[in-house]
C-alpha atoms as one frame of an Amber mdcrd trajectory, in Angstrom:
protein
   0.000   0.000   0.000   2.919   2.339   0.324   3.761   2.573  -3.000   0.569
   3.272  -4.019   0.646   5.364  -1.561   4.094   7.507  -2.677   3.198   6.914
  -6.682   6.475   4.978  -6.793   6.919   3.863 -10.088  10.505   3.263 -12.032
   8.791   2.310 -15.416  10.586  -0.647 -15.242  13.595   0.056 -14.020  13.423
  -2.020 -11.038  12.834  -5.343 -13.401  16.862  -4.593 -14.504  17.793  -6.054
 -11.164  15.945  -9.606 -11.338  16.793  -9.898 -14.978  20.746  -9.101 -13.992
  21.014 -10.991 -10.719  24.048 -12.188 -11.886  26.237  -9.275 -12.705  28.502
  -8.038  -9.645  27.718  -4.820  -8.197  31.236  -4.211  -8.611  31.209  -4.189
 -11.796  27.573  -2.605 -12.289  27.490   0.166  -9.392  24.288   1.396 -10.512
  22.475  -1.917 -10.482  18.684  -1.960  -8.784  18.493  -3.022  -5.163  15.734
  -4.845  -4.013  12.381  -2.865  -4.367  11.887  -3.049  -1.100  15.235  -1.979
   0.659  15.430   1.046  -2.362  11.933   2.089  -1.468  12.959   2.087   2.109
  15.784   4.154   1.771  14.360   6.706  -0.803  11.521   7.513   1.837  13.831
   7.513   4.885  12.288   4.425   6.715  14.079   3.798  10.139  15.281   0.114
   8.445  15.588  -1.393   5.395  14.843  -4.914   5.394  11.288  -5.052   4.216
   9.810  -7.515   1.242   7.840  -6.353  -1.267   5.390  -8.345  -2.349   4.862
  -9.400  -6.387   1.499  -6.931  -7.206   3.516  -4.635  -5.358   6.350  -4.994
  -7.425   4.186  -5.038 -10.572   3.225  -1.596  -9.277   6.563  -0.141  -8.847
   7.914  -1.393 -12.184   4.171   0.011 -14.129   1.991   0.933 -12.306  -1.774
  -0.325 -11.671  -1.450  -1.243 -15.305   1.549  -3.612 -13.930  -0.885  -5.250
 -11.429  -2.068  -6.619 -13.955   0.268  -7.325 -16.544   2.402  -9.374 -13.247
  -0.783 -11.083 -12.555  -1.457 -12.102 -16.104   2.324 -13.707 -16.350   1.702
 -15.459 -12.876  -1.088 -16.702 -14.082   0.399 -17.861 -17.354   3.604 -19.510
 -16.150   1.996 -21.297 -12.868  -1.065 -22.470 -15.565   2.006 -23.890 -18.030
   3.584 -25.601 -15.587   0.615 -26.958 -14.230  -0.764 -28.690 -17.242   3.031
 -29.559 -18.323   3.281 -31.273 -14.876  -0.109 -33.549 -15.201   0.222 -34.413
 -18.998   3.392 -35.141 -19.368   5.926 -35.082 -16.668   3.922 -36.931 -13.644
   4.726 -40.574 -14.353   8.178 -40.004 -14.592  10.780 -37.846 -12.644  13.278
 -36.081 -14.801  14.359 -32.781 -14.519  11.287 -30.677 -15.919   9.561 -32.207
 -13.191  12.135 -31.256 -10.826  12.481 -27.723 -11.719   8.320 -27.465 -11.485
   8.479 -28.937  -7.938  11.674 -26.152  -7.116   9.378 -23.638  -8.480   5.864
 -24.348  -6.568   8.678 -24.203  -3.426  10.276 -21.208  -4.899   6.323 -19.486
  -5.661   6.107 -19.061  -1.779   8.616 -16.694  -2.189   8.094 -14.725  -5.130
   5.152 -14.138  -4.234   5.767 -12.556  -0.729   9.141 -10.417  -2.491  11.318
  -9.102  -3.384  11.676  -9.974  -6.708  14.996  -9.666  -6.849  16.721 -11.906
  -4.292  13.494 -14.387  -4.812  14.537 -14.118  -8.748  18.349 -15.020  -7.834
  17.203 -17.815  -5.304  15.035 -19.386  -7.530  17.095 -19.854 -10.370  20.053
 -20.461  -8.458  18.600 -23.499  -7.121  17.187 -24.720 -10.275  20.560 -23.996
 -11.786  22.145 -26.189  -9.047  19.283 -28.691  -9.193  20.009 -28.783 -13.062
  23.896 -29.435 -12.790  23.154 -32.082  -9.648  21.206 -34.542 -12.084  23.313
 -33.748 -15.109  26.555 -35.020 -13.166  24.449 -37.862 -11.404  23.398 -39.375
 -14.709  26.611 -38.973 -16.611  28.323 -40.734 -13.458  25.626 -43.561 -13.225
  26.029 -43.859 -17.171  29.110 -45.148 -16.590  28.213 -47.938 -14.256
């Protein structure tokens, strides 16, 4: 409700931040911080570690119109997954179906924010989860 609140919209500048996760600050200065630590600090807030949730951050990056447009990809995505899951991955476990079960763990998250750490969490984990059963099959290949 604060940002609605303060009309704190980037126009999508915040989004640079999940999308970049990886680069170094050191090496991008200027980088994004988490919505909800740079909305903190831009309106003087006694501490900075507070989450912003997703419609939240759908706010900051476009405002009501990005309520909606963050809902509308949620939507998409989880319903993709979903149907992927129950048609064709369910029988079986391979590593679509592991990175759908990561993701309904990683939703949690997402959801309650920010964006960006939940962003670099997410696929960090899948990335790891990825490499883990790559390595594990090539090794049990051999036996």
């Amino acid at each position: 409700m604060a940002v609605i609140k303060y009309d704190w919209i980037t126009f999508g500048y915040q989004l640079l931040g999940p999308f970049t996760f990886f680069i170094p600050r050191s090496i991008w200065s200027s980088k994004p911080l988490g919505s909800g630590h740079q909305f903190t600090t831009l309106y003087h807030a006694s501490h900075t570690n507070v989450s912003m949730p997703y419609w939240a951050e759908g706010f900051v990056n476009f405002g009501f119109w990005g309520i909606i447009l963050f809902s509308i990809i949620l939507a998409y995505v989880c319903a993709k997954l979903d149907s992927l899951y129950w048609y064709k991955w369910k029988d079986k476990f391979n590593k679509e179906a592991g990175i759908y079960l990561i993701f309904i763990g990683s939703s949690i998250f997402i959801l309650r924010g920010d964006l960006l750490s939940s962003t670099a969490y997410c696929v960090g984990t899948i990335l790891c989860f990825i490499f883990t059963i790559s390595l594990c099959s090539k090794v049990l290949r051999k036996y």
